Coordinates of C-alpha atoms in Angstrom, one line a residue:
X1 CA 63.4 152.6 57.9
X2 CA 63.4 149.9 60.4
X3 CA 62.5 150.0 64.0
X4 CA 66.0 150.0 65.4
X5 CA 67.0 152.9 62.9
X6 CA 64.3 155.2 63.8
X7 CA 65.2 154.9 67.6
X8 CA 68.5 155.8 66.5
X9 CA 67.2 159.0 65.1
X10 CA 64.6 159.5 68.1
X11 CA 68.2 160.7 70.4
X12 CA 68.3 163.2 68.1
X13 CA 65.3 164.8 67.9
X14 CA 64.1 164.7 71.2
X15 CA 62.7 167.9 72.7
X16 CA 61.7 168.1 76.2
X17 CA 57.7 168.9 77.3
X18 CA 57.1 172.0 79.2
X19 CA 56.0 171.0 82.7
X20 CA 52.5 172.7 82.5
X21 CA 51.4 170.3 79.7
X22 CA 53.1 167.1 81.9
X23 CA 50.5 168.1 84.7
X24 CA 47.8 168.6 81.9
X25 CA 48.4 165.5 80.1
X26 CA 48.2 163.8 84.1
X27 CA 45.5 165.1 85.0
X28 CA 43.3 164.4 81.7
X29 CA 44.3 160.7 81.8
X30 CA 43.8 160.5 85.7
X31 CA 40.3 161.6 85.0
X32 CA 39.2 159.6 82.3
X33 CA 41.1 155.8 84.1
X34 CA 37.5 153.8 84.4
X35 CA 37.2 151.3 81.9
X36 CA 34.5 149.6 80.6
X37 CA 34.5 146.3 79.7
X38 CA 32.9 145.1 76.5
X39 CA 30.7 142.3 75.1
X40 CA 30.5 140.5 71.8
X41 CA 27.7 142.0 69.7
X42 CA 24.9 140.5 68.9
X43 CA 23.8 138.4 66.1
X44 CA 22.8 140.9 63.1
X45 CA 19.1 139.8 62.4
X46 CA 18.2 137.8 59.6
X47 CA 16.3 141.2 57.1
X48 CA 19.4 142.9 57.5
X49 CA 22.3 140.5 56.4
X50 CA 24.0 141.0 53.3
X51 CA 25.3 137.6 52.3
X52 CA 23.4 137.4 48.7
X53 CA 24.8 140.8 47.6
X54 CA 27.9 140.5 49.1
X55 CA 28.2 137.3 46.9
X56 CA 27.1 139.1 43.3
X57 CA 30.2 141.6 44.4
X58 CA 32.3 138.7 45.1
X59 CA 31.5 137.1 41.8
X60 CA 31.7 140.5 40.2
X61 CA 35.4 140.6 40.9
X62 CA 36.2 137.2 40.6
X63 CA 34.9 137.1 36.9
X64 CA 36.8 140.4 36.3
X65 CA 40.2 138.9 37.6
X66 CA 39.1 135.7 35.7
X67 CA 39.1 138.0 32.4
X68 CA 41.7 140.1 32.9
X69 CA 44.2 137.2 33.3
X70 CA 44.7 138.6 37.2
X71 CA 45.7 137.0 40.1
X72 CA 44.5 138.0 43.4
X73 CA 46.7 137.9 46.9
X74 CA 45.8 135.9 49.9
X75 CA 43.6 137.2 52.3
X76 CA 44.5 140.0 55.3
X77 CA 44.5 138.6 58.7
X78 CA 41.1 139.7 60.5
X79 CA 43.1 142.4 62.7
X80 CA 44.4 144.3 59.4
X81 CA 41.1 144.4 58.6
X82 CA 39.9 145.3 61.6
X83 CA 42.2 148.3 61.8
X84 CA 40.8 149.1 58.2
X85 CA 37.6 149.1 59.1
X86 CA 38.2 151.6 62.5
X87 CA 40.2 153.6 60.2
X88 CA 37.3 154.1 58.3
X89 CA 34.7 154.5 60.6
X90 CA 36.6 156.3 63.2
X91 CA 39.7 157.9 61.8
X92 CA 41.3 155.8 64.4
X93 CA 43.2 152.6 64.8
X94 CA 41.3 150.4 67.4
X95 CA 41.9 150.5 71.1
X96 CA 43.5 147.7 72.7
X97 CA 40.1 146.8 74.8
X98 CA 38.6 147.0 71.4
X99 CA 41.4 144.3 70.2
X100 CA 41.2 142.3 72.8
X101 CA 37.5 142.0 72.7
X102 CA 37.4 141.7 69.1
X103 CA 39.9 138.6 69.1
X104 CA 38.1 137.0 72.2
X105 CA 34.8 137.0 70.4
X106 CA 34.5 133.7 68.2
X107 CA 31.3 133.7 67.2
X108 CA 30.2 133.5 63.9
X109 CA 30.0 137.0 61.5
X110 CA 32.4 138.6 63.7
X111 CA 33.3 141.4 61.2
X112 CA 29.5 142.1 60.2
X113 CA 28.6 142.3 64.2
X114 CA 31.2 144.6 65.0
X115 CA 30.5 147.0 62.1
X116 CA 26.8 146.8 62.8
X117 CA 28.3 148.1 66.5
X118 CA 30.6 150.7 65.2
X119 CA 27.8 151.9 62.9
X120 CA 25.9 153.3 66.3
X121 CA 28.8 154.6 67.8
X122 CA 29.1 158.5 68.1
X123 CA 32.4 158.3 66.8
X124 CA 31.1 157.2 63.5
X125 CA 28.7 159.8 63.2
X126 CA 31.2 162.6 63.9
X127 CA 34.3 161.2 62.1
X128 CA 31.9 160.8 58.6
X129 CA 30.0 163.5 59.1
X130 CA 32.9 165.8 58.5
X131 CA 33.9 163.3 55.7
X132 CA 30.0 164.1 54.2
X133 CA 30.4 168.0 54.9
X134 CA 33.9 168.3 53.1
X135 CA 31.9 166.8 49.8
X136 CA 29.1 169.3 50.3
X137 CA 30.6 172.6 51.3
X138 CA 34.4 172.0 50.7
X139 CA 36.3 173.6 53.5
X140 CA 36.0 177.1 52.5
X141 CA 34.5 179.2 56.2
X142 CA 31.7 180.5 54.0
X143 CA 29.9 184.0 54.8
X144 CA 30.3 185.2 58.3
X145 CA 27.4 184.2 61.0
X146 CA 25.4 182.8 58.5
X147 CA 26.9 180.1 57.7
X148 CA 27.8 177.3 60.2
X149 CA 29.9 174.4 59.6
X150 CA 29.6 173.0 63.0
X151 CA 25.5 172.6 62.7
X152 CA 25.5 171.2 59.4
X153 CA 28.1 168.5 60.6
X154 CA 25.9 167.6 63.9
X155 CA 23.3 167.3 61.9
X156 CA 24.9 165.4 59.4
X157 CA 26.0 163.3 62.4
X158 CA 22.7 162.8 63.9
X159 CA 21.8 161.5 60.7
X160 CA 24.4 158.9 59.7
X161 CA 23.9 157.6 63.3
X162 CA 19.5 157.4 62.7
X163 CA 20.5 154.9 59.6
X164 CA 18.7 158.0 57.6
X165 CA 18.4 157.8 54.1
X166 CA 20.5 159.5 51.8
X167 CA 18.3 160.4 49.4
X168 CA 16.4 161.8 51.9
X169 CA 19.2 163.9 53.6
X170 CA 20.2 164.9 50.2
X171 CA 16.2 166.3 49.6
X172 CA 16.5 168.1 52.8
X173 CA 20.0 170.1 52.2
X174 CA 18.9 171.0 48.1
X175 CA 15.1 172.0 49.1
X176 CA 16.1 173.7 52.9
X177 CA 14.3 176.1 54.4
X178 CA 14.4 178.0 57.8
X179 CA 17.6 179.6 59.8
X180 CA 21.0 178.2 59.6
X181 CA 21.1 177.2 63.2
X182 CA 17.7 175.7 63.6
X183 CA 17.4 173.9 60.2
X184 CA 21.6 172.9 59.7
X185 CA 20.6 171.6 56.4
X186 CA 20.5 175.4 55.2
X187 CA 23.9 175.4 55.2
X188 CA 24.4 173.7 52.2
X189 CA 22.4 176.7 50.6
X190 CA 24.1 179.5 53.1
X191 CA 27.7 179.2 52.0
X192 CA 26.5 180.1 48.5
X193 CA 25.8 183.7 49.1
X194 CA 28.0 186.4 48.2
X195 CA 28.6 189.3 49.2
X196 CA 25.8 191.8 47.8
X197 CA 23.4 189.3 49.4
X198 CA 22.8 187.8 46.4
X199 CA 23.0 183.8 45.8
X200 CA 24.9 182.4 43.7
X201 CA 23.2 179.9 41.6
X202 CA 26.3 178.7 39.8
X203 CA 27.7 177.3 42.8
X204 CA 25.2 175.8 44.2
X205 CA 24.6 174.2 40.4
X206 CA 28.0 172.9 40.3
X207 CA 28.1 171.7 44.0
X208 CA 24.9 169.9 43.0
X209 CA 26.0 167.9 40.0
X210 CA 29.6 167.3 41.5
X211 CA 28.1 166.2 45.3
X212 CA 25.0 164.4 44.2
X213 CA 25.5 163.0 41.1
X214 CA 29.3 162.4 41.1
X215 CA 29.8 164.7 38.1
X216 CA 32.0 167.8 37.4
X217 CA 30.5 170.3 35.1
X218 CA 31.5 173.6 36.5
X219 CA 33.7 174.5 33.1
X220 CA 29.9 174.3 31.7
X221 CA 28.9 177.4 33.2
X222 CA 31.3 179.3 30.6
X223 CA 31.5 176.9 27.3
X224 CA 30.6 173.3 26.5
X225 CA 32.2 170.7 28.3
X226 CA 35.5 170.1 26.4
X227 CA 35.9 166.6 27.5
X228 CA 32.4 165.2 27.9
X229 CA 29.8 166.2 25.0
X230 CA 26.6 165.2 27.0
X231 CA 27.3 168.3 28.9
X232 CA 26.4 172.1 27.2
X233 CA 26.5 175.4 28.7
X234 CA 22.6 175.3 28.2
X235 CA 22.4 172.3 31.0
X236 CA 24.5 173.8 33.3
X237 CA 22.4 177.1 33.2
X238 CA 19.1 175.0 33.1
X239 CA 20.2 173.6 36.4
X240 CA 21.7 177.1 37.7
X241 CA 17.8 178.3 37.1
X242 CA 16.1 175.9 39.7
X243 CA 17.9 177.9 42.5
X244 CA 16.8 181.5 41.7
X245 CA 14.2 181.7 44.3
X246 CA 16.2 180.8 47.0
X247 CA 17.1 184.2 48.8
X248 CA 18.6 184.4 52.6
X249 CA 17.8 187.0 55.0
X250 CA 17.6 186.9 59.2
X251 CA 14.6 184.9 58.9
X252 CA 16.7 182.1 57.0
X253 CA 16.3 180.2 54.1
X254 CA 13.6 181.1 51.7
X255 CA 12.2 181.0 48.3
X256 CA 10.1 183.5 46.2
X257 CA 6.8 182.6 45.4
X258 CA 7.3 183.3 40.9
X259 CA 3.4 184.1 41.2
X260 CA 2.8 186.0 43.7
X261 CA 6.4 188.2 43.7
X262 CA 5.5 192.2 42.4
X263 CA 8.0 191.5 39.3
X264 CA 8.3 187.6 38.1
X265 CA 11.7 185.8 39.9
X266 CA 13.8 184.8 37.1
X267 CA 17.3 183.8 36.5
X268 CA 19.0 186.4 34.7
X269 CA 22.9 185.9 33.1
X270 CA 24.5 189.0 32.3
X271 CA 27.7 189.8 30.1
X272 CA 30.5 191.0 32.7
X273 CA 30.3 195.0 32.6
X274 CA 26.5 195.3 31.7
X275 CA 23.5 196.0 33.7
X276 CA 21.8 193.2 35.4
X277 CA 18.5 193.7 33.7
X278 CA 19.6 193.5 30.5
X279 CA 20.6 190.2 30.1
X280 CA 18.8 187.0 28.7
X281 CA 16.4 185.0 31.2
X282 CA 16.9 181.0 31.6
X283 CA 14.3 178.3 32.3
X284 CA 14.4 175.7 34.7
X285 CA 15.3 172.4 33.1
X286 CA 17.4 169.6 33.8
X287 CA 19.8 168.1 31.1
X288 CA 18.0 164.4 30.9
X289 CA 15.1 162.7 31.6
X290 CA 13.0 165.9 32.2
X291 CA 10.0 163.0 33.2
X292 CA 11.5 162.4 36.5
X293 CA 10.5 165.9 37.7
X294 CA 7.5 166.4 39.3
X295 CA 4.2 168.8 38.4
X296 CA 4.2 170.8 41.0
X297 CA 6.5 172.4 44.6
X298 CA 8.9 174.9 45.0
X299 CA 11.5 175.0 42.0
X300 CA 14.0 173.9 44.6
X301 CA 11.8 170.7 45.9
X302 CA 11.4 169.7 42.3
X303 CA 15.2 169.4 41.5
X304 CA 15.8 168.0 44.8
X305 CA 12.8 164.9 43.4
X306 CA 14.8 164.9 40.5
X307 CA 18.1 164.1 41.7
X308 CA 17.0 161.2 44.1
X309 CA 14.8 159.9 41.5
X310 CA 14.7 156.2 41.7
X311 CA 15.6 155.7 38.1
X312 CA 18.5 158.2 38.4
X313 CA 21.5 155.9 38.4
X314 CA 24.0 158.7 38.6
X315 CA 22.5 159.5 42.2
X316 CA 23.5 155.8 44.0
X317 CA 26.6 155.3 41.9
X318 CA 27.8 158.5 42.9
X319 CA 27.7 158.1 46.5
X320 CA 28.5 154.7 46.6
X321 CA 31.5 155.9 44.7
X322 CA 32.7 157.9 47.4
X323 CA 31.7 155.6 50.3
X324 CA 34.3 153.2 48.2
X325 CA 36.9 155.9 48.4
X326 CA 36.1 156.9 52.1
X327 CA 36.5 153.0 53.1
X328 CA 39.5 151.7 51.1
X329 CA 41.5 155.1 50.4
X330 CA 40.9 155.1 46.7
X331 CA 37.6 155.0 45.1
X332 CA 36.5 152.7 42.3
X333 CA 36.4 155.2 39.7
X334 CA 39.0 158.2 40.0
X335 CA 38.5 161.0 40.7
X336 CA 35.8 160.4 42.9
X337 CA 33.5 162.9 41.9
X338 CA 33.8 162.9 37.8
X339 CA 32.2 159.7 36.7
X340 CA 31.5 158.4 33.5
X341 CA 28.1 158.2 32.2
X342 CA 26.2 155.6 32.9
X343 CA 25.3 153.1 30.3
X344 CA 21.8 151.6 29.4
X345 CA 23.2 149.0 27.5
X346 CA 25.8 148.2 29.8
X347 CA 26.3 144.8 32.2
X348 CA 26.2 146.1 35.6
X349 CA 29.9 147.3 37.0
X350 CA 30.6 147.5 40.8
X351 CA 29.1 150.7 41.0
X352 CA 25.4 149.4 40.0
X353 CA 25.5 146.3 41.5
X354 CA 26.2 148.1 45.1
X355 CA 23.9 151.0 44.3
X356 CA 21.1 148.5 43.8
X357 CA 21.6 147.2 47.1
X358 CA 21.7 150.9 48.3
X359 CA 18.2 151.4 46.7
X360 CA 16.5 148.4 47.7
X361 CA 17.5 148.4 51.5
X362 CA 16.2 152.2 51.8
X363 CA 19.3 154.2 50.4
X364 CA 21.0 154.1 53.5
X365 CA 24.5 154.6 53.8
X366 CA 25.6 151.6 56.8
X367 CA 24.5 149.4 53.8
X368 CA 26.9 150.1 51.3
X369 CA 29.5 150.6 54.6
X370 CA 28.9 146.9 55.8
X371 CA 28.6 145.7 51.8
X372 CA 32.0 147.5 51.2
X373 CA 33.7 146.0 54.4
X374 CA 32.2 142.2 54.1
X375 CA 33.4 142.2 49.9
X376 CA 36.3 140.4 49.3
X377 CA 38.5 143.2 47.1
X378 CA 38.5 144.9 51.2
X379 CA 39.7 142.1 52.7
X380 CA 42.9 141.2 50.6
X381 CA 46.2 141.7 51.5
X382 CA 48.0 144.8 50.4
X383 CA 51.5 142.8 50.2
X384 CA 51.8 141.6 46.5
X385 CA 54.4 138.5 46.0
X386 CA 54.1 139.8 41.8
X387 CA 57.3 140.6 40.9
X388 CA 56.5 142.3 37.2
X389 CA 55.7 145.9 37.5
X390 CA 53.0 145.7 34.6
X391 CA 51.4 142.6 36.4
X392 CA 51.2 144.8 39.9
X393 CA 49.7 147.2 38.4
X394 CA 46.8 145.0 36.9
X395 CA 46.4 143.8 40.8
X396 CA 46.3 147.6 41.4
X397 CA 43.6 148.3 38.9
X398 CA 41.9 145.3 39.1
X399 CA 41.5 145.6 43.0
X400 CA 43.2 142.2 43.2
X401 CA 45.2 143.7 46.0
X402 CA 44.2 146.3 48.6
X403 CA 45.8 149.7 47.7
X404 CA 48.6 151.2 49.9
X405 CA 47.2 154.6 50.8
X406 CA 48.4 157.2 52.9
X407 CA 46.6 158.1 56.2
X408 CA 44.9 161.6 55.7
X409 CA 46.3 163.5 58.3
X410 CA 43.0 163.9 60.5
X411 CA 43.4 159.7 60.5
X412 CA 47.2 160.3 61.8
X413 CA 46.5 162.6 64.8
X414 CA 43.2 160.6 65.3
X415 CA 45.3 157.4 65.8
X416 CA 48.5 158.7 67.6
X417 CA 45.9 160.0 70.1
X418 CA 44.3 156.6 70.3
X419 CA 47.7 154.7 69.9
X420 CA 48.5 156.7 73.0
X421 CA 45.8 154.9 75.3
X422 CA 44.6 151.8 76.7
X423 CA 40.8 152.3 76.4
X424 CA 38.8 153.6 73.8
X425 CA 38.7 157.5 73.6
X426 CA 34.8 157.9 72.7
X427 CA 31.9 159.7 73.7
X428 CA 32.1 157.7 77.3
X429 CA 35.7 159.1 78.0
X430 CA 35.8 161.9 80.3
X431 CA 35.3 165.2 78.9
X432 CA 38.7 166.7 79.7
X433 CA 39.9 164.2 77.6
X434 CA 37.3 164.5 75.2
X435 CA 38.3 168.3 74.9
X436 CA 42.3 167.5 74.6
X437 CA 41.5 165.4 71.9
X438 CA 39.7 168.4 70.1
X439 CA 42.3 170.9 71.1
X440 CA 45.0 168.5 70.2
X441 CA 43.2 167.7 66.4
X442 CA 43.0 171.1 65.8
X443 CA 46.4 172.0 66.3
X444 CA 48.2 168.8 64.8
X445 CA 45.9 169.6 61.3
X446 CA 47.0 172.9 61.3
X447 CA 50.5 172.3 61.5
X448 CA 50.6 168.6 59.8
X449 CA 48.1 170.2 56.9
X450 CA 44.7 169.6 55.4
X451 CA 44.2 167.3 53.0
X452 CA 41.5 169.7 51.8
X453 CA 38.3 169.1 49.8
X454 CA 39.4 166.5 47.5
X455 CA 40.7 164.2 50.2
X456 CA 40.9 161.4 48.5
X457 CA 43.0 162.5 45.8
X458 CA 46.3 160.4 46.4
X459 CA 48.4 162.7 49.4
X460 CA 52.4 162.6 49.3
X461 CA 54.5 163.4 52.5
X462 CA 56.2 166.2 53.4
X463 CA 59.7 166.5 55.5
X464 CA 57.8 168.9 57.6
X465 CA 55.2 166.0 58.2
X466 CA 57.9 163.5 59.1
X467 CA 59.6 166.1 61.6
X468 CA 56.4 166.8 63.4
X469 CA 55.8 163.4 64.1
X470 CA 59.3 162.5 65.2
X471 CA 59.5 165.5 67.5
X472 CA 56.4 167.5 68.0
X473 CA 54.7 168.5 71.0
X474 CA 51.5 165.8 70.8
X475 CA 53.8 162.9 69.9
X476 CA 55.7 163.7 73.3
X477 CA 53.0 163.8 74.9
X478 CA 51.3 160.8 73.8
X479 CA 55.0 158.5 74.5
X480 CA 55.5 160.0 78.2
X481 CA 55.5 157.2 80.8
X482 CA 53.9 159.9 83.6
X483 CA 51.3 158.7 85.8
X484 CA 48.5 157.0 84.2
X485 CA 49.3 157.5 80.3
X486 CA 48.9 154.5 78.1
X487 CA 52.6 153.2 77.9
X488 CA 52.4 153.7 81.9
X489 CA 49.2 151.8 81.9
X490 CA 51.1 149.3 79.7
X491 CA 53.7 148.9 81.9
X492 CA 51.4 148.2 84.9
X493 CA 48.6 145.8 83.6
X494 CA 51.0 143.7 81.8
X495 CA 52.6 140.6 83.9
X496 CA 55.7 140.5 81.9
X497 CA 57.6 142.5 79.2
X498 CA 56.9 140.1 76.5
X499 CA 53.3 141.1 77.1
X500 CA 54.4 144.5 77.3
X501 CA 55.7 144.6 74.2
X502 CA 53.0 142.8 72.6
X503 CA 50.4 145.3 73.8
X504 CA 52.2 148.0 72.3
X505 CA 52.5 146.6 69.2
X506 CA 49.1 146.0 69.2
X507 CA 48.1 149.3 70.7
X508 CA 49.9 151.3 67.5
X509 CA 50.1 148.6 64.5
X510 CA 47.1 146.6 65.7
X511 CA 49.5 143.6 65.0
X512 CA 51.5 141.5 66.9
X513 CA 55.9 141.8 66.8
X514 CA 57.7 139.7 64.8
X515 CA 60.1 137.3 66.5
X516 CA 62.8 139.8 66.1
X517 CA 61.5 142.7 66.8
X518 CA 60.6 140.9 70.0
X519 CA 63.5 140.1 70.8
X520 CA 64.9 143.9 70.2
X521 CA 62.7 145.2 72.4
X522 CA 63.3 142.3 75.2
X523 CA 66.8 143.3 75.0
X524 CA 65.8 146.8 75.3
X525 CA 63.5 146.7 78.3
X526 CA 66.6 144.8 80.4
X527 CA 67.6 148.0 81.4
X528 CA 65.6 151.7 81.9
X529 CA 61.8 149.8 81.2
X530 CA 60.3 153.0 81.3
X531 CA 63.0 154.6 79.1
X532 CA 62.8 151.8 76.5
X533 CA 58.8 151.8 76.5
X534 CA 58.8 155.5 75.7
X535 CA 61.8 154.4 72.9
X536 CA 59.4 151.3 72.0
X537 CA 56.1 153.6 71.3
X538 CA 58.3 156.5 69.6
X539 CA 59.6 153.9 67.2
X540 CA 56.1 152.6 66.5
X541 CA 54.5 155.8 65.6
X542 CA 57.1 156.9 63.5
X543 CA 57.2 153.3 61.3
X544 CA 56.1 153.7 57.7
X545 CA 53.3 150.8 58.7
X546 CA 52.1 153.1 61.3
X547 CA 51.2 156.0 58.2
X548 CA 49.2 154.1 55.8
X549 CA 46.3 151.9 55.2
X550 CA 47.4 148.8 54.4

């Protein structure tokens, strides 16, 4: 649907804002007017640049297109990818003061500088730390009081921000200890008990394999895998086994010590309807490479040194996997969490050659980020000039193209919020608006809907989506030319309406307007400017462009 055709439609669906949220929506902007100007970045040092191994990705690519006969598109312009990059970080399109900085700054490595910048920004660290927590708890609320999603994901966020390692963080959540408020890496072991205070090892087995290692085994825990042979019932219960010391009680997070416990701590499987002590006992044991685990620790400590082991390839190719699928939209291997095994024998694929980065520059997750974001299968264009539906889809497979993928909808709200506002809403802005923008998530997810645990699965629209968009309460609020709101603010800091328009565009799309669409909007603004900016903004953040990463 064109421009022109959804303003059309926007005179039908208007509904007017009650005046208590006009005064709100006022006085939150009014508060939060100062702007801060910004400066280039500067110059990533020398140790940290990732030319070389952005190179062997290049040439990974290239010699895979080369093979499979495929030709790739030209590349995006920098903005496009600049608005895929604050998508990713952010959950946001960029702010116009972030634009307009952006495009001033010519020095050389512009895209590296400013993701090195967005990488310390608090609105990295709480935007992927609720990516992170979704992989590790799912979305479930978990057991009442002791378990907190909220700690966990400041946590989380503390950590992405330190440049922590991963293998690290993932040591801390398998092997934590302490309460659930003063160690929020418990968490991860708190959601996993059950009702008669018991916890349940299977889950924390499957969550392990599937979070960790990229691998879903949970149909193990009844029967053999029935797709994948290298996984038995007996591995899943081995693994099951290295969590049944873990108890919770109001001191926290603890484990039984096996040797000095009155009766042995052993995990136990029952047949359904039988008493508990009467069925078999299982080991510990892991389903490969039983080498990698140490002597001696706590049972949970040693799976936890297990799973990061250096050698264990599953471990880096499963998170940078995901990071893949949390940048781009889809991940290299689908679904994200189910990957193949990896083979010895095997030239290294995309997955090993960025998880060998990952290892050798302290597993830290801003590496396979700015690796990701510098290679060139992110920074092609999504528009395909292929006409042959069998030769598009060897683009698509081959990542000769960038995929068209569909904003989750904490991206959308994230961005009409954003879209809605000349400066940057971050952890500078003032905190009334700071709280409308939580309020105002929370409400648009809940109506919009969740995309849920598997996220990156591929998302389809709904009628219901498209109606709140056109004519639901946050979208009216973010258009409404009152006072200082950002298509006021864009009607009084730009000289003319060409500029006017321009900044919207750029403000929503992150893209300047095509000559006609100029001239529409020129047209347009002739008459009731305020009117036909409200029109102009409406019509932008109800365009198909505005709803996917492209």
């Amino acid at each position: 649907m064109s421009l022109t055709e959804l303003l059309t439609v926007r005179w039908l669906t208007w509904i007017s804002l009650p005046v208590l949220g006009l005064l709100l929506s006022a006085v939150v902007q009014t508060a939060g007017s100062v702007e801060t100007p910004l400066s280039a970045p500067p110059a990533v040092p020398e140790s940290q640049r990732l030319d070389a191994a952005v190179e062997r990705l290049n040439q990974y690519f290239q010699q895979r297109w080369q093979q499979a006969g495929v030709q790739p598109v030209a590349q995006a312009d920098e903005l496009t990818v600049f608005r895929r990059v604050s998508l990713a970080l952010f959950g946001c399109v960029p702010a116009l003061a972030e634009i307009k900085a952006f495009e001033q700054d010519q020095q050389p490595d512009r895209l590296d500088r400013w993701i090195v910048r967005m990488l310390r920004d608090e609105r990295f660290g709480r935007y992927f730390a609720d990516r992170l927590a979704r992989s590790l708890t799912g979305v479930e609320q978990g057991p009442l009081f002791i378990f907190r999603r909220d700690r966990l994901r400041d946590w989380l966020a503390e950590q992405v921000l330190a440049d922590a390692s991963w293998a690290r963080m993932t040591r801390d959540l398998i092997a934590a200890e302490g309460l659930w408020t003063d160690q929020p890496a418990a968490n991860f072991i708190t959601i996993a008990r059950m009702e008669n205070e018991e916890i349940d090892e299977t889950k924390l087995a499957g969550r392990t394999v599937r979070a960790f290692l990229g691998q879903r085994i949970d149909c193990a825990q009844c029967h053999d895998h029935p797709f994948d042979p290298q996984w038995k019932q007996p591995h899943f219960e081995g693994l099951a086994a290295w969590y049944c010391q873990a108890t919770v009680s109001l001191a926290g997070v603890t484990d039984f010590d096996r040797d000095k416990a009155e009766q042995p701590v052993v995990y136990r499987i029952t047949e359904p309807g039988r008493d508990s002590e009467s069925g078999r006992t299982v080991d510990p044991a892991v389903p490969f490479n039983a080498e990698w685990l140490p002597a001696t620790g706590s049972l949970r400590s040693r799976l936890a040194a297990w799973v990061t082991h250096p050698k264990n390839r599953r471990f880096e190719r499963a998170i940078a996997n995901r990071i893949w699928g949390l940048m781009i939209g889809r991940p290299l291997q689908d679904p994200v969490d189910d990957l193949p095994h990896p083979e010895d024998s095997a030239a290294p694929d995309a997955l090993d050659l960025l998880g060998s980065e990952f290892r050798n520059r302290g597993e830290r997750l801003s590496v396979l980020i700015r690796l990701i974001a510098l290679s060139q299968p992110f920074n092609l264009s999504s528009e395909s000039s292929e006409q042959d539906v069998l030769l598009l889809k060897q683009q698509q497979q081959h990542w000769a193209v960038f995929p068209l993928v569909r904003l989750r909808p904490e991206q959308v709200i994230g961005s009409l919020f954003q879209a809605g506002r000349v400066r940057m809403v971050d952890q500078n802005s003032h905190p009334l608006i700071r709280f409308q923008k939580l309020t105002s998530e929370n409400d648009f997810i809940q109506e919009y809907g969740d995309a849920g645990e598997d996220e990156l699965n591929p998302q389809s629209g709904t009628i219901t989506q498209s109606l709140l968009k056109m004519n639901g309460r946050f979208t009216a609020e973010s258009l409404k030319v009152d006072l200082l709101s950002g298509p006021a603010e864009v009607l009084q800091l730009s000289p003319d309406d060409a500029t006017v328009i321009e900044n919207s565009f750029l403000m929503c799309l992150t893209r300047r307007p095509a000559a006609a669409e100029q001239q529409y909007f020129l047209e347009q603004l002739k008459n009731n400017r305020s009117q036909a900016v409200e029109d102009l903004f409406w019509a932008l953040f109800n365009s198909p462009e505005f709803s996917w990463n492209h």
